[in-house]
XYZ file of C-alpha atoms in Angstrom:
701
model
C -6.375 -19.444 -28.962
C -2.614 -19.465 -29.353
C -0.772 -22.125 -27.377
C 1.672 -20.931 -24.736
C 5.410 -20.863 -25.103
C 7.218 -22.803 -22.372
C 10.434 -24.350 -20.966
C 12.926 -27.438 -20.610
C 15.944 -29.703 -19.284
C 19.757 -29.843 -18.758
C 21.222 -33.377 -18.846
C 24.873 -32.586 -18.212
C 26.632 -31.331 -15.083
C 28.572 -28.093 -15.149
C 30.960 -28.517 -12.194
C 33.662 -30.644 -13.883
C 33.790 -28.279 -16.835
C 34.003 -25.266 -14.538
C 36.990 -26.744 -12.694
C 38.737 -27.735 -15.905
C 38.404 -24.275 -17.405
C 39.442 -22.522 -14.209
C 42.478 -24.756 -13.593
C 43.622 -24.677 -17.213
C 43.475 -20.909 -17.457
C 45.038 -20.371 -14.062
C 47.984 -22.473 -15.173
C 48.305 -20.193 -18.201
C 49.352 -17.447 -15.826
C 48.495 -13.797 -15.216
C 49.782 -11.278 -17.707
C 49.784 -8.077 -15.715
C 48.851 -6.558 -12.387
C 45.564 -4.650 -12.878
C 43.084 -3.130 -10.464
C 39.318 -3.090 -10.786
C 39.525 0.493 -11.970
C 42.228 -0.127 -14.572
C 39.610 -2.108 -16.498
C 37.039 0.124 -18.238
C 33.319 -0.341 -17.742
C 30.735 -0.357 -20.511
C 29.996 3.277 -19.766
C 33.672 4.238 -19.965
C 34.570 2.630 -23.285
C 34.704 4.842 -26.384
C 33.437 2.542 -29.115
C 34.420 2.880 -32.750
C 33.653 -0.639 -33.924
C 30.452 -2.658 -34.101
C 30.202 -4.764 -30.949
C 31.896 -3.725 -27.697
C 32.457 -7.118 -26.124
C 35.897 -6.099 -24.891
C 37.689 -7.992 -22.168
C 37.152 -6.387 -18.769
C 33.989 -4.515 -19.735
C 31.339 -7.145 -18.951
C 30.421 -9.613 -16.219
C 29.320 -12.503 -18.481
C 30.337 -13.922 -21.836
C 26.755 -13.399 -23.010
C 26.777 -9.649 -22.302
C 27.727 -6.988 -24.821
C 27.127 -3.596 -26.378
C 25.969 -3.069 -29.960
C 27.208 0.243 -31.294
C 25.525 2.863 -33.439
C 27.831 2.066 -36.356
C 26.431 -1.451 -36.683
C 22.849 -0.431 -35.871
C 22.838 1.906 -38.869
C 24.448 -0.567 -41.272
C 21.893 -3.388 -41.345
C 18.421 -3.218 -42.961
C 15.376 -3.986 -40.801
C 11.949 -4.958 -42.091
C 10.267 -3.799 -38.874
C 11.481 -1.487 -36.041
C 11.623 -4.311 -33.469
C 14.144 -6.207 -35.590
C 16.851 -4.063 -34.003
C 16.678 -6.678 -31.210
C 18.118 -9.225 -33.669
C 21.440 -7.472 -33.095
C 21.366 -9.350 -29.777
C 23.022 -12.672 -30.695
C 20.490 -15.504 -30.645
C 17.341 -13.338 -30.767
C 14.795 -13.925 -33.543
C 12.009 -11.424 -34.230
C 8.932 -12.499 -36.226
C 5.252 -11.617 -36.580
C 1.989 -13.570 -36.619
C -0.357 -10.648 -37.225
C -0.495 -7.088 -38.544
C 2.623 -4.943 -38.385
C 1.118 -2.598 -35.794
C 1.027 -5.357 -33.199
C 3.998 -6.248 -30.980
C 6.325 -8.755 -32.584
C 6.983 -12.359 -31.629
C 10.383 -12.994 -29.993
C 12.547 -16.107 -29.597
C 15.627 -16.557 -27.391
C 17.327 -19.351 -25.432
C 14.708 -22.005 -26.070
C 11.825 -19.618 -25.371
C 9.014 -18.689 -27.655
C 8.778 -15.435 -25.722
C 5.362 -14.639 -27.209
C 5.305 -10.812 -27.271
C 8.040 -10.284 -24.686
C 7.556 -12.409 -21.552
C 10.938 -13.286 -19.971
C 12.927 -10.746 -22.023
C 13.088 -7.280 -20.465
C 13.441 -4.286 -22.797
C 14.142 -0.686 -21.730
C 14.547 2.539 -23.664
C 16.491 5.313 -21.937
C 15.321 4.272 -18.478
C 11.713 3.498 -19.501
C 10.452 -0.101 -19.349
C 8.834 -1.315 -22.563
C 7.305 -4.584 -21.235
C 3.699 -4.210 -20.079
C 2.444 -6.413 -17.219
C -1.223 -7.461 -17.164
C -1.541 -6.519 -20.818
C -4.718 -7.190 -22.765
C -2.874 -9.392 -25.278
C -0.138 -11.012 -23.212
C 2.020 -10.709 -20.124
C 5.135 -8.621 -20.763
C 3.834 -7.249 -24.097
C 6.741 -5.475 -25.836
C 5.677 -3.176 -28.671
C 8.666 -1.378 -30.231
C 6.829 0.169 -33.177
C 7.244 3.584 -31.532
C 10.992 3.298 -32.084
C 12.836 5.278 -34.791
C 15.919 3.108 -35.498
C 18.004 5.988 -36.881
C 17.945 7.617 -33.438
C 19.427 4.665 -31.552
C 22.856 5.138 -30.006
C 23.466 1.616 -28.671
C 21.964 -1.595 -27.294
C 23.412 -2.993 -24.072
C 22.253 -6.609 -23.867
C 22.506 -9.323 -21.257
C 21.348 -12.909 -21.472
C 20.541 -14.652 -18.218
C 19.675 -13.101 -14.859
C 23.031 -12.223 -13.348
C 22.868 -8.405 -12.999
C 21.184 -7.025 -9.885
C 19.546 -4.128 -11.739
C 17.510 -6.537 -13.931
C 14.198 -7.555 -12.385
C 10.869 -8.702 -13.800
C 10.747 -10.285 -17.272
C 14.552 -10.655 -17.503
C 15.028 -14.405 -16.922
C 16.007 -15.067 -20.554
C 17.761 -11.727 -20.894
C 17.445 -7.979 -21.216
C 18.191 -5.183 -23.666
C 18.715 -1.552 -22.721
C 18.356 0.722 -25.729
C 19.860 4.221 -25.651
C 18.931 7.209 -27.824
C 21.320 9.715 -29.332
C 21.505 13.117 -27.640
C 22.325 14.979 -30.822
C 22.901 14.467 -34.531
C 25.967 15.982 -36.199
C 23.696 17.176 -39.015
C 20.011 17.137 -39.786
C 18.654 13.997 -41.467
C 15.908 13.726 -44.087
C 15.068 10.435 -45.788
C 12.369 8.983 -48.020
C 11.828 5.249 -48.541
C 9.667 3.737 -51.279
C 8.999 0.046 -51.630
C 6.814 -2.613 -53.109
C 3.163 -2.971 -52.129
C 2.772 0.746 -51.506
C 5.360 0.954 -48.750
C 6.284 4.567 -48.051
C 8.242 6.088 -45.188
C 9.507 9.553 -44.473
C 11.797 10.758 -41.693
C 12.943 14.216 -40.655
C 15.304 14.661 -37.696
C 17.594 17.455 -36.551
C 19.272 18.750 -33.412
C 19.747 22.434 -32.632
C 21.342 24.397 -29.820
C 18.762 25.743 -27.375
C 19.916 27.892 -24.487
C 22.640 25.879 -22.742
C 21.489 22.535 -24.124
C 20.574 20.657 -27.299
C 17.098 20.030 -28.692
C 16.645 16.990 -30.933
C 13.394 16.648 -32.855
C 12.189 13.895 -35.181
C 9.027 13.072 -37.124
C 8.366 9.802 -38.937
C 5.411 8.621 -41.005
C 4.953 5.242 -42.704
C 2.374 3.345 -44.739
C 2.372 -0.293 -45.879
C -0.100 -2.715 -47.434
C 2.207 -5.739 -47.349
C 1.802 -8.837 -49.533
C -1.520 -9.789 -47.953
C -4.605 -10.421 -50.095
C -6.464 -8.380 -47.488
C -4.315 -5.183 -47.616
C -3.216 -4.257 -44.114
C -3.502 -0.505 -44.699
C -0.914 0.035 -41.967
C -0.457 3.671 -40.985
C 2.148 4.725 -38.439
C 3.166 8.150 -37.121
C 6.046 8.719 -34.670
C 7.344 11.923 -33.150
C 10.067 12.771 -30.641
C 11.439 15.810 -28.814
C 14.571 15.377 -26.706
C 16.352 18.070 -24.724
C 19.737 17.401 -23.161
C 21.566 19.727 -20.813
C 25.025 19.529 -19.263
C 25.622 21.525 -16.071
C 29.294 21.006 -15.406
C 29.729 17.244 -15.264
C 26.039 16.646 -14.510
C 23.894 15.623 -17.467
C 20.101 15.774 -17.826
C 17.831 14.589 -20.634
C 14.099 15.137 -21.075
C 12.372 13.151 -23.818
C 8.798 13.299 -25.142
C 7.603 10.610 -27.567
C 4.309 10.097 -29.411
C 3.167 7.170 -31.544
C -0.110 6.073 -33.132
C -1.006 3.411 -35.696
C -3.947 1.603 -37.334
C -3.925 -1.626 -39.364
C -5.880 -4.580 -40.753
C -4.530 -7.977 -39.753
C -3.865 -11.215 -41.569
C -3.326 -13.548 -38.633
C -2.082 -17.134 -38.787
C -4.286 -19.364 -40.960
C -4.866 -23.168 -41.008
C -2.635 -25.054 -43.413
C -5.628 -27.030 -44.698
C -7.218 -23.817 -45.991
C -4.127 -23.114 -48.118
C -3.745 -26.733 -49.282
C -7.401 -26.919 -50.388
C -7.203 -23.663 -52.332
C -9.756 -21.946 -50.095
C -7.271 -19.093 -49.639
C -3.889 -18.236 -51.083
C -0.620 -18.293 -49.179
C -1.156 -14.665 -48.112
C -4.901 -14.930 -47.638
C -7.057 -14.370 -44.549
C -9.939 -16.297 -43.041
C -11.464 -13.315 -41.238
C -10.736 -10.100 -43.184
C -12.228 -7.941 -40.409
C -9.367 -8.594 -37.944
C -7.758 -5.239 -37.168
C -6.116 -3.088 -34.521
C -5.222 0.382 -33.398
C -2.819 1.541 -30.729
C -1.159 4.640 -29.341
C 1.661 5.441 -26.956
C 2.700 8.784 -25.437
C 5.553 9.180 -22.973
C 7.587 11.744 -21.087
C 10.853 10.643 -19.469
C 13.770 12.229 -17.630
C 17.262 10.948 -16.883
C 20.090 12.391 -14.791
C 23.726 11.440 -14.283
C 25.652 13.310 -11.575
C 29.320 12.378 -11.041
C 30.824 12.535 -7.553
C 34.437 12.339 -6.410
C 33.889 8.754 -5.284
C 31.305 7.622 -7.853
C 28.046 8.904 -9.294
C 24.292 9.340 -8.872
C 21.818 8.256 -11.541
C 18.089 8.908 -11.560
C 15.161 8.548 -13.935
C 11.427 9.197 -14.017
C 8.801 8.482 -16.646
C 5.111 8.665 -17.492
C 3.539 6.535 -20.245
C -0.007 6.605 -21.586
C -0.963 3.789 -23.962
C -4.083 2.422 -25.649
C -4.862 -0.749 -27.591
C -7.898 -2.205 -29.353
C -7.145 -5.504 -31.097
C -9.649 -7.696 -32.983
C -8.560 -11.294 -33.651
C -10.099 -14.598 -34.696
C -7.911 -17.672 -34.314
C -10.548 -20.454 -34.268
C -13.059 -18.938 -36.764
C -16.356 -20.858 -36.129
C -15.390 -23.378 -33.452
C -17.077 -21.737 -30.447
C -19.747 -19.709 -32.225
C -20.846 -21.405 -35.475
C -23.226 -18.535 -36.338
C -21.373 -15.267 -35.692
C -17.829 -16.586 -35.549
C -15.192 -16.525 -32.800
C -13.767 -13.039 -33.269
C -12.847 -11.316 -30.018
C -11.505 -7.950 -28.974
C -8.708 -7.312 -26.490
C -8.569 -3.726 -25.298
C -6.901 -1.684 -22.624
C -6.309 1.880 -21.493
C -3.149 2.245 -19.406
C -1.218 4.889 -17.482
C 2.268 4.039 -16.215
C 4.460 6.088 -13.943
C 7.710 5.193 -12.277
C 11.379 5.881 -11.836
C 14.688 4.777 -10.410
C 17.490 6.105 -8.215
C 20.952 4.618 -7.725
C 24.281 5.539 -6.145
C 27.655 4.118 -7.197
C 30.683 4.241 -4.896
C 34.196 3.518 -6.160
C 36.818 2.822 -3.539
C 38.339 -0.116 -1.749
C 37.180 -3.073 0.305
C 39.744 -4.351 2.789
C 42.419 -2.652 0.730
C 41.181 -4.246 -2.492
C 39.809 -2.211 -5.415
C 36.033 -2.336 -5.187
C 32.857 -0.624 -6.326
C 29.343 -0.831 -4.872
C 25.999 0.284 -6.216
C 22.697 0.631 -4.365
C 19.476 1.285 -6.243
C 15.701 1.435 -6.093
C 13.111 1.059 -8.874
C 9.403 1.817 -8.693
C 6.536 1.413 -11.137
C 2.753 1.822 -11.010
C 0.409 0.611 -13.768
C -3.208 1.771 -13.793
C -5.529 0.043 -16.249
C -9.021 1.455 -16.632
C -10.123 -0.892 -18.042
C -8.417 -3.960 -19.494
C -10.750 -6.478 -21.024
C -11.664 -9.356 -23.290
C -14.819 -8.969 -25.402
C -16.748 -10.896 -28.023
C -16.861 -9.246 -31.433
C -18.154 -9.569 -34.980
C -16.706 -7.892 -38.073
C -14.590 -5.536 -35.993
C -17.428 -4.424 -33.691
C -17.648 -5.290 -29.988
C -20.732 -7.401 -29.185
C -20.321 -8.445 -25.547
C -18.113 -8.586 -22.454
C -16.251 -11.758 -21.512
C -14.272 -10.133 -18.691
C -13.474 -6.512 -17.936
C -11.251 -5.373 -15.082
C -9.804 -2.279 -13.509
C -6.310 -2.938 -12.213
C -3.848 -1.097 -9.994
C -0.428 -2.735 -9.965
C 2.604 -1.520 -7.987
C 6.123 -2.899 -8.313
C 9.104 -1.987 -6.134
C 12.633 -3.298 -6.629
C 15.633 -2.723 -4.336
C 19.068 -3.900 -5.387
C 22.703 -3.877 -4.299
C 25.761 -5.041 -6.170
C 29.459 -5.140 -5.311
C 32.396 -5.699 -7.636
C 35.790 -6.511 -6.075
C 39.085 -7.459 -7.665
C 40.600 -10.022 -5.278
C 43.639 -10.893 -7.371
C 45.082 -9.556 -10.603
C 43.307 -12.447 -12.352
C 40.132 -12.735 -10.236
C 37.202 -10.410 -9.653
C 33.732 -11.061 -8.280
C 30.366 -9.416 -8.833
C 27.854 -10.192 -6.072
C 24.330 -8.836 -6.139
C 21.015 -9.067 -4.343
C 17.640 -7.662 -5.264
C 14.308 -7.717 -3.461
C 11.055 -7.202 -5.367
C 7.534 -6.600 -4.166
C 4.449 -6.722 -6.358
C 0.965 -5.735 -5.194
C -2.213 -5.767 -7.276
C -5.785 -4.605 -6.804
C -8.241 -6.044 -9.339
C -11.893 -5.061 -9.731
C -13.550 -7.390 -12.229
C -17.054 -7.487 -13.659
C -16.923 -11.122 -12.453
C -17.143 -10.630 -8.691
C -15.345 -13.883 -7.885
C -12.282 -12.656 -9.781
C -11.883 -9.379 -7.898
C -9.375 -9.082 -5.086
C -5.957 -7.997 -3.857
C -2.656 -9.892 -3.793
C 0.920 -9.027 -2.886
C 4.193 -10.920 -2.770
C 7.908 -10.460 -2.053
C 10.763 -12.326 -3.709
C 14.538 -12.124 -3.160
C 17.046 -12.824 -5.923
C 20.771 -13.301 -5.127
C 23.286 -13.289 -7.992
C 27.022 -14.069 -8.174
C 29.611 -13.877 -10.947
C 33.279 -14.845 -10.849
C 35.516 -13.557 -13.619
C 38.957 -15.114 -14.157
C 41.562 -13.187 -16.146
C 42.461 -11.458 -18.250
C 45.141 -13.675 -19.719
C 46.185 -13.034 -23.304
C 43.126 -10.791 -23.733
C 40.869 -13.649 -22.581
C 38.519 -14.190 -19.630
C 36.480 -17.009 -18.109
C 33.092 -16.318 -16.488
C 31.103 -18.299 -13.924
C 27.597 -16.895 -13.404
C 24.807 -17.982 -11.096
C 21.616 -16.322 -9.990
C 17.966 -16.395 -9.045
C 15.295 -14.342 -10.763
C 11.546 -14.341 -11.377
C 8.757 -13.379 -13.685
C 5.421 -11.976 -12.625
C 2.048 -13.302 -13.659
C -0.897 -11.298 -14.934
C -2.682 -9.524 -12.065
C -6.037 -10.887 -13.235
C -4.675 -14.412 -12.929
C -3.423 -13.681 -9.407
C -6.966 -12.993 -8.167
C -9.031 -15.213 -10.505
C -11.128 -17.967 -8.918
C -13.287 -18.899 -11.929
C -12.698 -18.987 -15.659
C -14.058 -16.021 -17.560
C -15.831 -18.037 -20.268
C -17.279 -21.036 -18.398
C -17.294 -20.070 -14.716
C -15.356 -23.222 -13.825
C -13.440 -23.001 -10.534
C -9.666 -22.473 -10.819
C -6.794 -21.726 -8.444
C -5.295 -18.209 -8.512
C -1.910 -17.856 -10.193
C 1.347 -17.571 -8.272
C 2.160 -13.822 -8.248
C 5.947 -14.114 -8.694
C 7.410 -17.268 -10.246
C 10.959 -18.273 -9.287
C 13.599 -18.802 -11.975
C 17.218 -19.951 -11.531
C 20.091 -19.715 -13.986
C 23.766 -20.603 -14.293
C 26.335 -20.070 -17.002
C 29.950 -20.820 -17.899
C 31.491 -18.468 -20.430
C 34.720 -17.687 -22.211
C 35.639 -14.587 -24.185
C 38.806 -13.858 -26.115
C 40.261 -11.062 -28.221
C 43.640 -12.778 -28.534
C 43.535 -12.792 -32.335
C 43.754 -9.223 -33.688
C 40.400 -8.012 -34.967
C 38.460 -11.054 -33.710
C 36.050 -11.027 -30.768
C 34.844 -14.525 -29.827
C 32.743 -15.787 -26.948
C 31.174 -19.067 -25.946
C 28.614 -19.663 -23.189
C 27.056 -22.812 -21.734
C 23.882 -21.971 -19.824
C 20.967 -23.498 -17.920
C 17.678 -21.990 -16.764
C 15.013 -23.492 -14.494
C 11.482 -22.083 -14.279
C 9.448 -23.155 -11.237
C 6.060 -22.863 -12.939
C 4.699 -21.982 -16.327
C 1.446 -20.657 -14.877
C 0.269 -17.651 -16.899
C -2.829 -15.611 -17.689
C -3.768 -16.138 -21.364
C -5.436 -13.026 -22.746
C -6.848 -14.844 -25.788
C -8.958 -17.028 -23.479
C -9.430 -14.647 -20.560
C -8.274 -17.243 -18.054
C -5.280 -18.818 -16.326
C -3.542 -21.877 -17.772
C -1.120 -23.936 -15.715
C 1.738 -26.146 -16.815
C 4.572 -27.539 -14.776
C 8.137 -26.618 -14.018
C 10.627 -26.560 -16.863
C 14.329 -26.555 -17.641
C 16.263 -25.106 -20.563
C 19.930 -25.420 -21.436
C 22.147 -24.637 -24.360
C 25.357 -23.308 -25.831
C 26.083 -20.067 -27.706
C 29.067 -19.242 -29.900
C 29.502 -15.656 -31.110
C 32.168 -14.193 -33.405
C 32.785 -10.676 -34.741
C 35.761 -10.129 -37.013
C 37.158 -6.954 -38.550
C 38.644 -8.591 -41.639
C 39.670 -5.307 -43.266
C 39.125 -1.600 -42.552
C 36.068 -1.792 -44.819
C 34.819 -5.336 -44.035
C 33.277 -6.730 -40.838
C 32.117 -10.353 -40.520
C 29.690 -11.716 -37.898
C 28.712 -15.310 -37.125
C 26.530 -16.397 -34.184
C 25.233 -19.872 -33.347
C 22.845 -20.783 -30.522
C 21.675 -24.320 -29.734
C 19.213 -24.956 -26.910
C 16.885 -27.589 -25.530
C 13.630 -27.010 -23.657
C 11.845 -29.645 -21.584
C 9.149 -29.776 -18.960
C 10.430 -31.444 -15.793
C 7.497 -33.888 -15.880
C 5.015 -35.089 -18.496
C 2.245 -32.553 -18.891
C -1.309 -33.814 -18.522
C -2.910 -37.120 -19.489
C -4.107 -36.287 -23.023
C -3.035 -38.531 -25.949
C -0.412 -35.950 -26.917
C 1.012 -35.578 -23.404
C 4.764 -35.179 -23.265
C 7.696 -33.107 -22.063
C 8.402 -31.029 -25.161
C 7.809 -27.283 -24.884
C 5.679 -26.131 -27.828
C 7.356 -23.449 -29.908
C 10.801 -23.823 -28.310
C 13.517 -23.071 -30.862
C 16.453 -25.470 -30.750
C 18.800 -23.879 -33.303
C 19.437 -20.248 -34.257
C 22.120 -19.145 -36.725
C 22.988 -15.645 -37.860
C 25.827 -14.659 -40.203
C 26.582 -11.379 -41.891
C 29.086 -9.309 -43.817
C 29.149 -5.520 -43.548
C 30.971 -3.324 -46.062
C 31.687 0.273 -45.050
C 33.521 3.040 -46.874
C 34.682 0.997 -49.858
C 35.079 4.148 -51.867
C 31.535 5.498 -52.304
C 30.014 2.004 -51.842
C 28.608 0.380 -48.724
C 26.453 -2.655 -48.096
C 25.385 -5.514 -45.880
C 24.374 -9.153 -46.305
C 22.660 -10.931 -43.414
C 21.425 -14.507 -43.100
C 19.337 -15.668 -40.168
C 17.994 -19.154 -39.561
C 15.869 -20.649 -36.832
C 15.291 -24.351 -36.864
C 12.274 -26.654 -36.578
C 10.235 -26.483 -33.377
C 7.909 -28.940 -31.619
C 4.335 -27.670 -31.828
C 2.883 -30.164 -29.380
C 4.113 -31.732 -26.150
C 4.785 -35.219 -27.546
C 6.754 -33.805 -30.502
C 4.472 -35.566 -33.008
C 3.844 -32.305 -34.882
C 6.731 -30.016 -35.766
C 7.227 -26.833 -37.687
C 9.797 -26.529 -40.443
C 12.891 -24.387 -40.120
C 13.042 -20.869 -41.512
C 15.974 -19.224 -43.314
C 15.847 -15.632 -44.534
C 18.457 -13.418 -46.159
C 18.491 -9.619 -46.088
C 20.754 -7.467 -48.259
C 21.649 -3.808 -48.665
C 23.697 -2.080 -51.335
C 24.301 1.653 -51.183
C 26.145 4.467 -52.906
C 27.290 7.784 -51.453
C 26.364 10.403 -54.016
C 28.290 13.041 -52.095
C 29.387 13.733 -48.523
C 25.809 14.301 -47.335
C 23.603 12.255 -49.685
C 23.323 8.533 -50.188
C 21.073 6.103 -52.026
C 20.475 2.533 -50.818
C 18.514 -0.519 -51.903
C 17.300 -2.972 -49.232
C 16.115 -6.440 -50.234
C 14.263 -8.573 -47.674
C 13.923 -12.334 -48.200
C 16.497 -12.045 -50.964
C 16.100 -15.673 -52.076
C 12.275 -15.475 -51.943
C 12.029 -18.436 -49.577
C 8.535 -19.725 -48.816
C 8.933 -20.149 -45.072
C 6.875 -19.356 -41.995
C 7.348 -16.505 -39.569
C 5.573 -18.628 -36.977
C 3.545 -21.855 -36.673
C 1.043 -23.028 -34.060
C -0.905 -26.282 -33.642
C -4.434 -26.150 -32.288
C -8.078 -26.832 -33.221
C -10.182 -24.531 -35.395
C -13.295 -24.790 -37.534
C -13.957 -23.350 -40.961
C -17.480 -22.909 -42.351
C -18.983 -26.242 -43.320
C -16.609 -28.348 -41.230
C -17.747 -30.688 -38.410
C -18.682 -28.979 -35.141
C -15.606 -30.356 -33.376
C -13.325 -28.712 -35.927
C -9.873 -29.985 -36.831
C -6.480 -29.877 -35.162
C -4.092 -28.351 -37.652
C -0.923 -26.336 -38.103
C -1.774 -22.642 -38.265
C 0.876 -20.640 -40.058
C 1.826 -17.046 -40.747
C 4.118 -16.863 -43.786
C 7.208 -14.722 -43.977
C 6.872 -11.921 -46.481
C 8.115 -12.685 -50.026
C 11.052 -10.912 -51.624
C 10.563 -7.220 -50.878
C 12.517 -4.258 -52.273
C 12.807 -0.824 -50.690
C 14.818 2.166 -51.924
C 15.930 4.949 -49.574
C 17.280 8.380 -50.452
C 18.711 10.185 -47.436
C 20.506 13.464 -47.034
C 22.133 15.394 -44.214
C 21.620 19.110 -43.852
């Protein structure tokens, strides 16, 4: 069983620093008289660079927009690595490539997505009450070449962000059309192959965009992963006057064999190699089909926006993390499986006008979602075949969110953004364990407030404060006994309160340079979660995290862009957890240091390229900090040549320096064949892939 990721503590007070920044910048003086509507919004800005972090376009220093130009310039080993364009985010993997990735941000080991909300064109990606983990975020259905932008926020200061967004959120947007058709073929080591065909055509009064992708990969693993992935998309966009509609259908399916994390002692003893597996029958298969609609209708005094979606997804995942600890004869392999239908939508209205004679805008919105799981379960297994039922449930889960937000410019150098959202979650669980069936519902209100000072000399200061929440697994909300032992437990809190605050500064005073710094703090009231690997609820205490982020993006020349981002954080439980010998306040898996630096070359004659370094530092693996993981530094590189106006050839190199580092480490007990019945506590590691080369030939038509 994987240990949970958790939270931490802020030892310094923010108020003196807030006053110093505010007073110092106020003394600097206002540059010009501007109204709230003289400053463009993120939706209004026409972006030609890489990051749109422009002054006046965001409500926090930690908010920004990644443009298509940058998204297409950097190589990615896996589709979900597009989230690493969000400064401070690390994406890794502890299993087969068809499984959702592991995410890190702001002192969180986010597991597969808890506390970081991801959306694609109005559709939520996070899955509550998922078979493998709360908030499961699988982005393998994504085709990176079709991304238009990523609008990211860190913290919980925007009223439209609800569940799973305490650490941050990312809203991914797709292109409506391609200027020309695109065909590409990628070949790489270890039988990696990928093909993509995409084109947009005029259809009646609108545009039809279609795309088909197929990929295969064995990876470096001694047990070849035989990963097969197929993605397809149809997207129709229509403009009726100023009103815009889009209708998007997506389909994705994949199968794979897994090499999960393995005990370090097995590698050290020579039992397996660095890329070996203990249980070669671990495997998975998944599918996702969706239909979504979006509408934007301008009005004289604002606009209407609306969306609706339907998602059908399936997962069957076989894993074995402890090998022969619980079942010395048949082994500890288990299956997590679910069959899910999701439907939902949103509606919002924006008004632009005045408030007491001051420039102001107000938005009101509603969001609704219903997840139906029939069933979701945890099962015993052997050699990839289900052998028994640990717990199986049918779940109906409804979520409703109402929000309001007002932005007012009070002075030429002061504007406020005040928001409030109210969320209701209701669940109905029918379990094969009668004691764990039941219904629960809960409301939670989340006020938010931001004050933005400036601009002065193309610089702004931000003060952000807000309440948020994350939901717990529905099965944990109604559980009264553990699934494996029948021991009595208390049901989980349905909606767990979080609270954040941030001081930020952004400047574009130096030509070509965008810089921002943010000091932040986040409190989590309870780390009580449902753990799918065990089929039961685990409780830990309240936590506090704090940190600082420093981001820089510099256009050094028309053909050269430099990026450098540094994030330092600390995570602590508010009180010592438990009374075991290793009890302590450290949050296992919490990353303290993240560094990313890159150089992007565009249009240097026929040449283009990119060099990217990303580092995440050592992490505590146990509460008393007596066992720690090592840091991990990886370098990616791309060099390309434009053969002609429509054709280009590129070489991507992943782990350029061939570093022997881990993608992830855990510390827990497991038992190999022949070991004592109690097993051994050990570091369990999943290595990063070795140096990997991939060549892509792409052409437009």
